[in-house]
Amino acid sequence: MADITGTAGDDTLAGTPLDDVIRPGGGFDTVDGGAGNDRLLVDFSAGNLVRARFPSHVTLDAEGWSGTIQSRVSDDVVSFSRVERIEARLGARDDWFYATITGPVAGRSLAIDAGGGSYDRLSLLATALSNVTFKVGASGGVTNSFGSTFNGFESYEVRVDGGTNAIATAGGADVIEVGAGTSNIASGAGDDTIVTRGGRDRIDGGAGRDIWVIDYAATTEGVSVVQNGLYDTPFIQDRSYAAGIETIDARLGSGNDFVRLIDSAGSSVASGSGADSFTLLRPNGITIDGGAGYDYARIDLSGTNRFWETELHSDGTGGFAGTISRYNGVDLAGIEKLSVTLADGVDLVTIDGAAFVAGAQVQMDGGLGADHLTLSLAAFPGARATVRADGTMLVGKNLFSGFESFRFEGSAGNDELGGGFSNYIDAGAGNDILRAGAGADLLFGGDGYDQFYGLGSGDEATGGTGPDVYYVEDVSAGLPMIHEDVDGGFDMIVSSVGFALPQNVERLRLTGSADVYGYGSIGADQIFGNAGNNLLIGDAGNDTIEGGDGIDYLSGGTGSDSLRGGAGTDVFVFDTLETAAERDTVLDFTLGEDRVQLDRSIFSAFADEPLGAALGAENFRLGTRALDADDHVIYNAGVGGLFYDPDGNGIVAALLIARFIGNPLLSAGDFTLA
């Protein structure tokens, strides 16, 4: 046996074949214990310097301990190998001491005193050891099953294999990891991390905010993981149970797993392959990943104020990925079927319908508050997304309810979209159906033959190219705005209320039986009355006007117009004077029932006549020309031509103002003045 002592300088110390005691001094020393059962005594307790060094690190293998111990209060360092026992005293600074055990512990030991630091940490990396006991006592000493002693450490990292382990730490921020087996773990106060890899364990996180990392990735059987954040007692059904655990981070295996998180905050679960099921009630900052297999998640945020942006898209494998209530809700991936009730507040939801095409399904309730849904259906050709009378909407197999406003983005196919309280709809190309809701809607039909339903107060619709049809229903607070480009196709408005055609919309059809008006624009318009009494005015252009049933007033305005009164007593109004080429055509004048009305401000020969007066017999001439100065209205029954002559048989020529199909035999009694 030899007692070998170093100097204050840099020494190289070599042991003998016997059992040596080696005492390095100051400086940077190198020690090789050699053969025998050697004991290394290191005293770095003296000194008051501050040295920023790497942690001390020792490793036990088949040849003994090797590694480096560094002082943080002096310039002293010892590097060593082939030593069986180490006794070390560290200084008054905060030390971090790593001990890795990969070889047999029989006859090998550590005795480490951390010294007087305020936060000394021991990392024991002994995954080759099983059936380990490691308990920190009230005085700071450690009782263990592998023959070593540790004192003065405030924080621990202990990683061991499975078996029957008993590990208890104290008040630091500790890390404890065990393999499969039946371990009892108590991490004491502090924010601790506990890792279990299978097995049937009992865990007590103690005070502080602790996390339980559950590694069941290699498990082939399904497990049930339950956490209630109000009680901090998560468990794996019939396997492991914990207390004092605020957060879990679980990695599950290939079985069909069940996960239930209630009032949980900050937890994360990846369920692996298999058909897994998640139930999340009032989650806060949760992450779930269904992995492979057909997975279901029910997420309920009702009763909370965790409302924010929600976004879902395809994960590329047939499921959803995205976020339910960003920042304080749920991040998810690999979920094929999803049921969501959102929080009590204003939720903003965006969903990419490509996930629907891939087979994912969602049922979502907006919950309380003014919630908005944006639904992109660009990858869902021929989508049908219309809000029903009860406020629900079915899109394929996907059901939505509790939303107050919508934005729909259609596909290149023939879509049917809308119907909610307040919508933004961009239907895209294709022959689409767009439905306005009860609120103010903004609708874009895009290319194709588009149909707009339910237009009313506050709505704005743009048809795009292709023939479009607009259905106007509710104008209690104002008319909708309709836009068409000059090359937007032949478009029509169908309205149950009075309406004036905007530019580039060519046809207006009134429906129902209300007494309403219909006005044209500057183009060649088609205007059709309803069963009520209508005022129909063509404005400029060569218009076609049909009155339908009821007492209708028809005025073509400027241009060569075609007028048909239809059933009932109709009034054909002439309030412009143009050229003979721009004369109007009356298609169905009924004698004794219909009337011709002349505007006195235009037909100035009658300017002094009272409003509503009948045309005097002396002012009407049946024939081809005026015979005296009072003959201002001349009707040629042979051709059905109606002329106006401002000076009778004077020098000013008569002007053809209308032609009556069927050549009815008009008389002065068929005319009134307005």
XYZ file of C-alpha atoms in Angstrom:
674
model
C 0.000 0.000 0.000
C 1.315 3.456 -0.901
C 0.287 6.932 0.231
C 0.912 9.262 -2.712
C 0.650 13.035 -2.221
C 0.950 15.709 -4.862
C 2.476 19.166 -4.604
C 1.038 22.628 -5.123
C 2.068 22.433 -8.775
C 0.911 20.417 -11.737
C 1.594 16.762 -10.891
C 1.310 13.415 -12.621
C 0.610 10.784 -9.993
C 0.662 7.031 -10.682
C -0.466 4.366 -8.272
C 1.253 1.070 -7.517
C -0.121 -2.446 -7.982
C -1.134 -2.238 -4.334
C -4.064 -0.504 -2.630
C -3.013 3.142 -2.767
C -4.223 6.381 -1.194
C -3.658 9.237 -3.618
C -3.877 12.862 -2.478
C -3.511 15.362 -5.324
C -2.420 18.819 -4.269
C -2.922 22.113 -6.048
C -2.572 22.858 -9.724
C -3.664 20.667 -12.592
C -2.983 17.077 -11.563
C -3.281 13.824 -13.462
C -3.832 10.563 -11.572
C -3.717 6.921 -12.718
C -4.614 4.579 -9.884
C -3.363 1.509 -11.691
C -4.003 -1.919 -10.198
C -5.235 -2.430 -6.663
C -8.114 -0.962 -4.709
C -7.189 2.699 -4.865
C -8.635 5.616 -2.933
C -8.594 9.181 -4.339
C -8.863 11.978 -1.763
C -9.692 15.403 -3.230
C -10.046 18.475 -1.030
C -11.120 21.563 -2.970
C -12.871 23.188 -0.013
C -10.278 25.931 0.423
C -10.183 29.053 -1.675
C -12.314 32.110 -2.309
C -11.874 32.665 -6.026
C -14.723 32.563 -8.503
C -14.023 30.210 -11.380
C -16.490 29.535 -14.195
C -15.717 25.915 -15.024
C -17.412 22.937 -16.572
C -19.138 20.582 -14.101
C -17.116 17.836 -12.468
C -17.801 14.537 -14.201
C -16.893 11.043 -13.066
C -17.707 7.729 -14.755
C -17.661 4.210 -13.347
C -16.862 1.418 -15.805
C -15.232 -2.009 -15.551
C -11.820 -0.456 -14.748
C -13.085 1.818 -11.975
C -13.783 5.527 -11.709
C -12.385 8.004 -14.188
C -13.096 11.642 -14.925
C -12.306 15.167 -13.833
C -13.059 17.076 -10.632
C -12.750 20.852 -10.869
C -12.642 23.484 -8.162
C -14.855 26.555 -8.520
C -13.048 28.426 -5.735
C -9.453 27.898 -6.921
C -7.457 27.003 -10.018
C -7.153 23.356 -8.993
C -8.234 20.484 -11.237
C -7.656 16.749 -10.998
C -8.107 14.348 -13.898
C -7.971 10.647 -13.035
C -8.591 7.054 -14.107
C -8.657 3.529 -12.593
C -9.695 4.598 -9.107
C -12.040 2.462 -6.984
C -13.080 4.939 -4.313
C -13.388 8.708 -4.454
C -13.731 11.048 -1.490
C -14.110 14.683 -2.507
C -14.882 17.933 -0.681
C -15.946 20.813 -2.902
C -15.838 24.531 -2.205
C -18.237 27.264 -1.158
C -19.450 28.004 -4.704
C -22.320 26.314 -6.576
C -20.996 23.021 -7.969
C -22.530 20.620 -10.472
C -21.277 17.065 -10.045
C -22.030 14.390 -12.666
C -21.635 10.711 -11.776
C -22.257 8.187 -14.542
C -22.401 4.494 -13.624
C -22.018 1.982 -16.450
C -20.023 -0.738 -14.656
C -20.337 -2.862 -11.502
C -20.606 -0.965 -8.197
C -19.325 -3.718 -5.899
C -16.179 -2.421 -4.187
C -16.516 1.002 -5.833
C -17.929 4.078 -4.103
C -18.259 7.845 -4.048
C -18.204 10.110 -1.014
C -18.937 13.644 -2.201
C -19.451 16.684 0.028
C -20.768 19.599 -2.028
C -19.378 22.203 0.333
C -21.050 25.490 1.162
C -22.699 26.580 -2.076
C -26.345 27.674 -2.175
C -27.318 25.565 -5.182
C -25.152 22.486 -5.641
C -26.496 19.827 -7.997
C -25.758 16.115 -8.218
C -26.535 14.295 -11.461
C -26.506 10.539 -10.970
C -26.796 8.874 -14.373
C -27.124 5.214 -13.452
C -29.417 3.658 -16.026
C -27.422 0.422 -15.670
C -28.596 0.090 -12.055
C -31.943 -1.394 -11.026
C -33.612 -1.887 -7.647
C -32.065 1.361 -6.453
C -32.644 3.138 -3.171
C -31.780 6.838 -3.123
C -33.226 8.960 -0.340
C -32.250 12.458 0.719
C -32.560 12.929 4.471
C -33.577 15.988 6.438
C -29.926 16.923 7.069
C -29.037 16.722 3.374
C -27.331 13.362 3.471
C -28.265 10.600 1.039
C -29.054 7.003 1.888
C -28.490 4.738 -1.099
C -28.175 1.117 -2.088
C -24.848 1.282 -3.957
C -22.428 2.174 -1.157
C -21.858 5.865 -1.784
C -22.444 8.980 0.317
C -23.514 12.446 -0.770
C -23.900 15.549 1.366
C -24.686 19.213 0.880
C -26.466 19.078 -2.470
C -29.578 21.204 -2.957
C -30.753 19.675 -6.235
C -30.639 16.175 -7.742
C -30.904 14.449 -11.080
C -31.318 10.707 -10.575
C -31.762 8.381 -13.547
C -31.884 4.612 -12.932
C -33.218 1.466 -14.570
C -36.352 -0.417 -13.544
C -37.046 -2.930 -10.842
C -38.149 -1.943 -7.375
C -36.767 1.538 -6.869
C -37.285 3.899 -3.937
C -36.193 7.452 -4.695
C -36.863 10.528 -2.584
C -35.316 13.950 -3.062
C -35.728 17.218 -1.166
C -36.550 20.821 -1.989
C -34.667 21.542 -5.206
C -35.752 21.431 -8.829
C -35.074 17.719 -9.219
C -35.204 15.256 -12.117
C -36.019 11.609 -11.393
C -36.182 8.932 -14.079
C -36.921 5.233 -13.614
C -37.334 2.339 -16.003
C -40.139 -0.214 -16.010
C -40.839 -1.729 -12.630
C -42.534 -0.781 -9.369
C -40.941 2.416 -8.161
C -41.887 4.700 -5.290
C -40.899 8.281 -6.047
C -41.145 11.413 -3.890
C -39.572 14.555 -5.313
C -40.201 16.922 -2.394
C -40.635 20.652 -2.785
C -39.481 22.496 -5.893
C -40.432 22.334 -9.557
C -39.556 18.733 -10.343
C -39.594 16.473 -13.405
C -40.405 12.789 -12.940
C -39.955 10.339 -15.823
C -41.403 6.826 -15.753
C -40.965 4.295 -18.550
C -43.772 1.782 -18.227
C -44.202 -0.089 -14.982
C -46.499 0.420 -12.024
C -45.259 3.342 -10.012
C -46.345 5.529 -7.100
C -45.386 9.179 -7.355
C -45.565 12.153 -5.015
C -44.497 15.436 -6.583
C -44.714 17.366 -3.326
C -44.869 21.147 -3.327
C -43.946 23.178 -6.397
C -45.077 22.860 -9.991
C -44.117 19.350 -11.037
C -44.313 17.510 -14.354
C -44.757 13.781 -14.847
C -43.229 12.510 -18.096
C -44.990 9.261 -18.999
C -43.034 7.185 -21.516
C -45.233 4.294 -22.607
C -44.135 4.474 -26.254
C -43.094 0.816 -26.255
C -46.380 -0.374 -24.735
C -48.636 -2.415 -27.025
C -51.637 -2.495 -24.704
C -54.083 0.379 -24.498
C -53.894 2.517 -21.361
C -56.163 5.098 -19.730
C -54.498 8.343 -18.685
C -56.564 10.654 -16.463
C -55.673 14.061 -15.052
C -57.802 16.476 -13.038
C -55.969 19.758 -12.689
C -58.028 20.779 -9.664
C -56.607 17.932 -7.593
C -53.154 17.310 -9.188
C -53.625 13.533 -8.964
C -53.079 12.115 -12.464
C -53.013 8.383 -12.926
C -52.700 5.583 -15.457
C -55.628 3.294 -14.785
C -54.574 0.091 -12.984
C -50.899 1.018 -13.393
C -49.390 4.157 -11.932
C -50.778 6.803 -9.590
C -49.478 10.233 -8.669
C -50.148 13.108 -6.292
C -48.837 16.651 -6.338
C -48.367 16.600 -10.129
C -49.541 19.693 -11.998
C -48.569 18.742 -15.567
C -48.152 15.544 -17.550
C -46.183 14.877 -20.733
C -47.233 11.458 -22.031
C -45.934 9.372 -24.941
C -48.178 6.347 -25.429
C -47.802 3.185 -27.519
C -49.642 1.201 -30.166
C -52.741 0.237 -28.170
C -56.136 1.922 -28.186
C -55.595 4.567 -25.518
C -58.043 6.720 -23.569
C -56.970 10.172 -22.373
C -59.117 12.377 -20.125
C -57.821 15.802 -19.060
C -60.029 17.965 -16.824
C -59.035 21.556 -15.991
C -55.524 20.646 -17.062
C -52.914 23.300 -17.850
C -49.725 22.875 -19.858
C -49.981 19.122 -20.381
C -49.036 17.237 -23.547
C -50.092 13.795 -24.790
C -48.960 11.920 -27.919
C -51.068 8.771 -28.120
C -49.001 6.859 -30.681
C -50.630 4.446 -33.091
C -53.982 2.812 -32.420
C -57.542 4.125 -32.263
C -57.208 6.615 -29.419
C -59.766 8.800 -27.662
C -59.227 12.192 -25.996
C -61.611 14.068 -23.713
C -60.482 17.576 -22.755
C -62.701 19.644 -20.451
C -61.723 23.300 -19.973
C -58.156 22.725 -21.241
C -55.553 25.452 -20.887
C -52.431 25.281 -23.043
C -52.736 21.583 -23.911
C -50.996 19.737 -26.782
C -52.345 16.460 -28.186
C -51.125 14.303 -31.071
C -53.191 11.314 -32.125
C -50.405 9.786 -34.206
C -51.285 6.936 -36.544
C -54.710 5.303 -36.397
C -58.228 6.757 -36.341
C -58.312 9.070 -33.326
C -61.163 11.019 -31.726
C -60.999 14.124 -29.552
C -63.749 15.883 -27.641
C -62.746 19.386 -26.532
C -65.077 21.490 -24.370
C -64.147 25.089 -23.525
C -67.647 26.153 -22.459
C -67.767 28.126 -19.243
C -64.295 29.575 -19.819
C -63.076 32.869 -21.251
C -60.352 31.161 -23.296
C -61.657 32.544 -26.555
C -59.173 33.389 -29.279
C -58.330 32.300 -32.796
C -59.042 28.711 -33.798
C -57.435 27.256 -36.934
C -57.747 23.752 -38.360
C -56.183 22.271 -41.480
C -55.316 18.880 -42.918
C -52.356 17.097 -41.358
C -51.725 15.346 -44.684
C -52.655 11.880 -43.407
C -56.436 12.122 -43.075
C -56.670 14.043 -39.824
C -56.777 17.561 -38.435
C -53.880 19.672 -37.254
C -54.084 23.155 -35.809
C -55.135 25.087 -32.737
C -58.329 25.362 -30.725
C -58.238 28.799 -29.065
C -54.680 29.951 -29.693
C -52.420 30.717 -26.688
C -54.649 29.192 -23.993
C -56.510 26.291 -25.568
C -55.338 23.185 -27.426
C -52.695 22.515 -30.085
C -53.533 19.311 -31.919
C -52.396 17.006 -34.718
C -53.361 13.579 -35.990
C -57.032 13.818 -34.959
C -59.413 12.268 -37.492
C -62.687 13.012 -35.700
C -63.163 16.127 -33.610
C -65.972 17.468 -31.416
C -65.480 21.019 -30.126
C -67.468 23.426 -27.967
C -65.769 26.814 -27.942
C -65.431 29.283 -25.073
C -67.815 31.979 -23.845
C -66.577 34.885 -25.932
C -65.832 36.061 -29.454
C -64.218 33.102 -31.225
C -62.602 33.510 -34.649
C -62.462 30.148 -36.413
C -60.713 29.311 -39.704
C -60.989 25.824 -41.208
C -59.402 24.557 -44.424
C -61.844 22.135 -46.035
C -58.970 20.117 -47.507
C -59.153 18.168 -44.255
C -62.756 17.200 -45.097
C -61.675 15.864 -48.466
C -59.000 13.767 -46.737
C -61.652 12.209 -44.483
C -61.417 14.237 -41.269
C -64.691 15.150 -39.540
C -65.546 17.929 -37.109
C -68.572 18.895 -35.072
C -68.135 22.417 -33.697
C -70.330 24.642 -31.529
C -69.315 28.292 -31.298
C -70.719 28.542 -27.784
C -71.702 31.862 -26.239
C -70.563 35.130 -27.789
C -70.480 36.554 -31.313
C -68.503 33.819 -33.069
C -67.206 33.907 -36.648
C -66.396 30.968 -38.920
C -64.199 31.190 -42.018
C -64.537 28.079 -44.148
C -62.164 27.569 -47.088
C -63.558 25.003 -49.509
C -61.115 25.492 -52.378
C -60.131 21.814 -52.170
C -63.752 20.654 -51.749
C -65.316 20.902 -55.243
C -69.084 21.120 -55.298
C -69.274 21.875 -51.593
C -72.622 22.564 -49.948
C -72.365 24.798 -46.886
C -75.679 26.444 -46.050
C -76.950 27.539 -42.658
C -80.321 26.048 -41.790
C -83.230 27.727 -40.018
C -82.073 26.421 -36.633
C -78.630 28.010 -37.099
C -76.816 24.752 -37.815
C -74.800 24.050 -40.944
C -73.843 20.692 -42.429
C -70.826 20.530 -44.759
C -70.485 16.966 -45.909
C -70.326 15.061 -42.618
C -69.212 18.141 -40.674
C -71.688 19.980 -38.441
C -71.414 23.578 -37.219
C -73.659 25.482 -34.823
C -73.592 28.566 -32.618
C -71.870 30.869 -35.131
C -73.167 34.371 -35.759
C -71.189 35.254 -38.890
C -69.517 33.342 -41.689
C -66.922 33.695 -44.425
C -67.061 31.086 -47.169
C -64.360 30.592 -49.793
C -65.648 28.296 -52.517
C -64.011 25.956 -54.981
C -63.793 25.826 -58.759
C -66.776 23.457 -58.670
C -70.480 24.122 -58.282
C -70.818 25.199 -54.648
C -73.770 26.116 -52.451
C -72.725 28.459 -49.658
C -74.144 30.790 -47.018
C -77.322 31.405 -45.076
C -75.831 32.519 -41.766
C -76.448 35.693 -39.806
C -73.675 37.647 -41.493
C -71.580 36.199 -44.304
C -68.540 36.842 -46.433
C -68.692 34.429 -49.360
C -66.176 34.085 -52.180
C -67.569 31.172 -54.157
C -64.798 31.005 -56.744
C -65.282 29.590 -60.215
C -68.106 27.224 -61.055
C -71.888 27.423 -60.997
C -72.449 28.358 -57.368
C -75.347 29.013 -55.007
C -74.728 31.754 -52.436
C -77.156 32.337 -49.575
C -77.241 35.590 -47.642
C -78.190 35.504 -43.992
C -80.050 37.775 -41.621
C -77.148 40.201 -41.255
C -74.998 42.242 -43.596
C -73.448 39.894 -46.158
C -70.645 40.383 -48.671
C -70.956 37.881 -51.523
C -68.714 37.184 -54.534
C -69.898 34.675 -57.118
C -66.774 34.498 -59.259
C -66.856 32.922 -62.711
C -69.776 30.780 -63.773
C -73.555 30.767 -63.424
C -74.123 31.893 -59.839
C -77.335 32.226 -57.847
C -77.615 34.589 -54.877
C -80.444 33.886 -52.426
C -81.867 35.850 -49.512
C -80.435 39.257 -50.425
C -81.689 42.088 -48.253
C -80.766 45.099 -46.191
C -77.033 45.627 -45.816
C -76.032 42.920 -48.299
C -73.576 43.480 -51.130
C -73.277 40.985 -53.989
C -70.911 40.778 -56.975
C -71.591 38.188 -59.645
C -68.439 38.111 -61.737
C -68.396 36.684 -65.242
C -71.183 34.400 -66.376
C -74.982 34.745 -66.140
C -75.987 35.350 -62.523
C -79.331 35.479 -60.701
C -79.966 37.553 -57.563
C -82.951 36.855 -55.300
C -83.971 39.880 -53.211
C -86.261 39.198 -50.251
C -85.872 41.460 -47.208
C -85.311 45.199 -47.604
C -86.876 46.367 -44.340
C -83.840 48.540 -43.604
C -82.641 49.260 -47.134
C -81.871 47.663 -50.459
C -78.913 45.383 -51.137
C -76.122 46.560 -53.415
C -75.520 44.464 -56.540
C -72.467 44.833 -58.768
C -71.831 43.470 -62.260
C -69.100 44.250 -64.763
C -69.929 45.297 -68.300
C -68.767 41.889 -69.568
C -70.313 39.960 -66.696
C -72.877 38.045 -68.743
C -76.689 38.263 -68.882
C -77.805 38.737 -65.292
C -81.174 38.824 -63.535
C -82.627 40.079 -60.272
C -85.665 38.293 -58.853
C -87.306 40.431 -56.186
C -90.427 40.313 -54.051
C -89.949 44.012 -53.258
C -89.545 47.098 -55.384
C -86.153 47.278 -57.023
C -84.131 49.307 -59.519
C -81.725 47.481 -61.800
C -78.071 48.440 -61.293
C -75.867 48.904 -64.322
C -74.916 45.762 -66.257
C -77.801 43.730 -64.810
C -80.184 43.128 -67.684
C -83.350 41.571 -66.248
C -85.682 42.269 -63.312
C -88.467 39.869 -62.383
C -90.851 40.853 -59.595
C -92.519 38.063 -57.625
C -95.435 37.759 -55.240
C -98.528 39.969 -55.219
C -97.357 43.127 -53.428
C -97.779 46.496 -55.146
C -94.134 47.262 -55.931
C -92.074 49.110 -58.497
C -89.457 47.956 -60.979
C -86.961 50.330 -62.575
C -84.464 49.710 -65.338
C -81.074 51.280 -65.947
C -79.331 52.770 -68.972
C -79.030 49.475 -70.849
C -81.453 47.270 -72.753
C -83.417 45.908 -69.806
C -86.106 43.290 -69.336
C -88.600 44.065 -66.569
C -91.399 41.706 -65.534
C -94.108 42.640 -63.046
C -95.777 40.408 -60.472
C -99.435 39.692 -59.617
C -99.835 43.055 -57.881
C -100.122 46.616 -59.154
C -96.714 47.618 -60.485
C -94.968 50.767 -61.627
C -92.493 49.621 -64.285
C -90.062 52.105 -65.837
C -87.432 51.164 -68.376
C -85.253 54.299 -68.326
C -82.733 54.497 -71.210
C -82.113 51.723 -73.727
C -84.345 49.434 -75.738
C -86.297 47.793 -72.940
C -88.787 44.950 -72.728
C -91.443 45.464 -70.044
C -94.267 43.105 -69.069
C -96.780 44.006 -66.397
C -98.256 40.638 -65.464
C -101.466 40.612 -63.420
C -102.849 43.696 -61.696
C -103.118 47.369 -62.579
C -99.700 48.168 -63.997
C -98.103 51.396 -65.166
C -95.550 50.772 -67.911
C -93.096 53.404 -69.114
C -90.322 52.508 -71.510
C -88.384 55.742 -71.069
C -85.989 56.618 -73.857
C -85.186 54.091 -76.546
C -87.327 51.734 -78.603
C -89.181 49.759 -75.951
C -91.522 46.780 -76.038
C -94.462 46.978 -73.601
C -96.893 44.244 -72.595
C -99.477 45.011 -69.934
C -100.675 41.493 -69.222
C -103.902 40.766 -67.354
C -105.717 43.577 -65.567
C -106.186 47.256 -66.328
C -102.835 48.592 -67.499
C -101.603 52.079 -68.268
C -99.015 52.643 -70.989
C -97.123 55.810 -70.116
C -95.365 57.920 -72.740
C -93.093 60.568 -71.266
C -90.411 61.016 -73.942
C -90.336 62.309 -77.506
C -87.612 60.914 -79.723
C -87.377 59.860 -83.354
C -89.652 57.440 -85.153
C -86.884 54.842 -85.022
C -87.087 54.946 -81.229
C -90.829 54.535 -80.987
C -92.245 52.009 -78.524
C -94.276 48.892 -79.280
C -97.422 48.013 -77.306
C -98.052 44.294 -77.580
C -101.436 43.715 -75.927
C -103.645 46.806 -75.588
C -107.157 45.796 -74.478
C -109.901 48.230 -75.542
C -112.178 49.383 -72.754
C -109.675 48.266 -70.098
C -106.199 49.619 -70.762
C -105.226 53.261 -71.030
C -102.594 55.389 -72.751
C -101.142 58.154 -70.559
C -99.398 61.177 -72.069
C -97.058 63.362 -70.028
C -98.202 67.011 -70.392
C -94.674 68.312 -69.801
C -93.473 66.392 -72.856
C -96.554 66.607 -75.050
C -96.692 70.385 -74.709
C -99.884 70.835 -76.727
C -101.663 69.684 -73.539
C -99.580 71.687 -71.070
C -102.591 73.746 -69.959
C -104.859 70.768 -69.402
C -105.536 69.688 -65.808
C -103.752 66.695 -64.299
C -105.648 63.479 -64.950
C -107.856 64.999 -67.637
C -109.197 62.848 -70.431
C -108.072 63.542 -73.945
C -110.608 65.743 -75.688
C -112.332 64.292 -78.736
C -111.293 67.354 -80.715
C -107.643 66.516 -80.033
C -107.842 62.972 -81.409
C -107.881 62.082 -85.090
C -108.421 58.546 -86.400
C -106.595 58.491 -89.676
C -103.217 59.152 -91.204
C -102.815 62.904 -90.627
C -104.154 65.970 -88.815
C -107.041 67.763 -90.471
C -107.137 70.852 -88.256
C -105.033 72.667 -85.682
C -106.552 70.737 -82.724
C -105.591 67.293 -84.015
C -102.557 66.515 -81.824
C -103.008 62.758 -81.356
C -103.327 60.823 -84.575
C -103.900 57.095 -84.693
C -103.533 55.110 -87.903
C -105.641 52.030 -87.187
C -104.487 50.382 -90.396
C -100.950 49.907 -89.072
C -101.491 50.540 -85.350
C -99.328 53.663 -85.480
C -99.758 56.365 -82.812
C -98.468 59.834 -83.724
C -98.118 63.147 -81.935
C -98.475 66.384 -83.926
C -97.604 69.450 -81.834
C -99.308 71.979 -84.207
C -102.085 69.895 -85.767
C -102.266 70.569 -89.476
C -99.465 73.090 -89.202
C -96.040 72.900 -90.732
C -94.455 70.693 -88.026
C -94.551 67.023 -89.006
C -96.230 64.445 -86.801
C -93.896 62.091 -84.866
C -94.501 58.343 -84.519
C -94.399 57.572 -80.791
C -95.744 53.985 -80.639
C -97.038 51.058 -82.597
C -99.889 48.916 -81.273
C -99.721 45.250 -82.263
C -103.085 43.908 -83.415
C -104.169 47.369 -84.580
C -106.783 47.971 -81.867
C -109.307 50.675 -82.766
C -108.284 53.413 -80.321
C -110.432 56.408 -79.481
C -109.985 59.581 -77.432
C -111.516 57.768 -74.453
C -108.480 55.487 -74.251
C -106.177 58.410 -73.333
C -105.488 60.348 -70.130
C -103.138 63.251 -69.416
C -100.604 63.329 -66.585
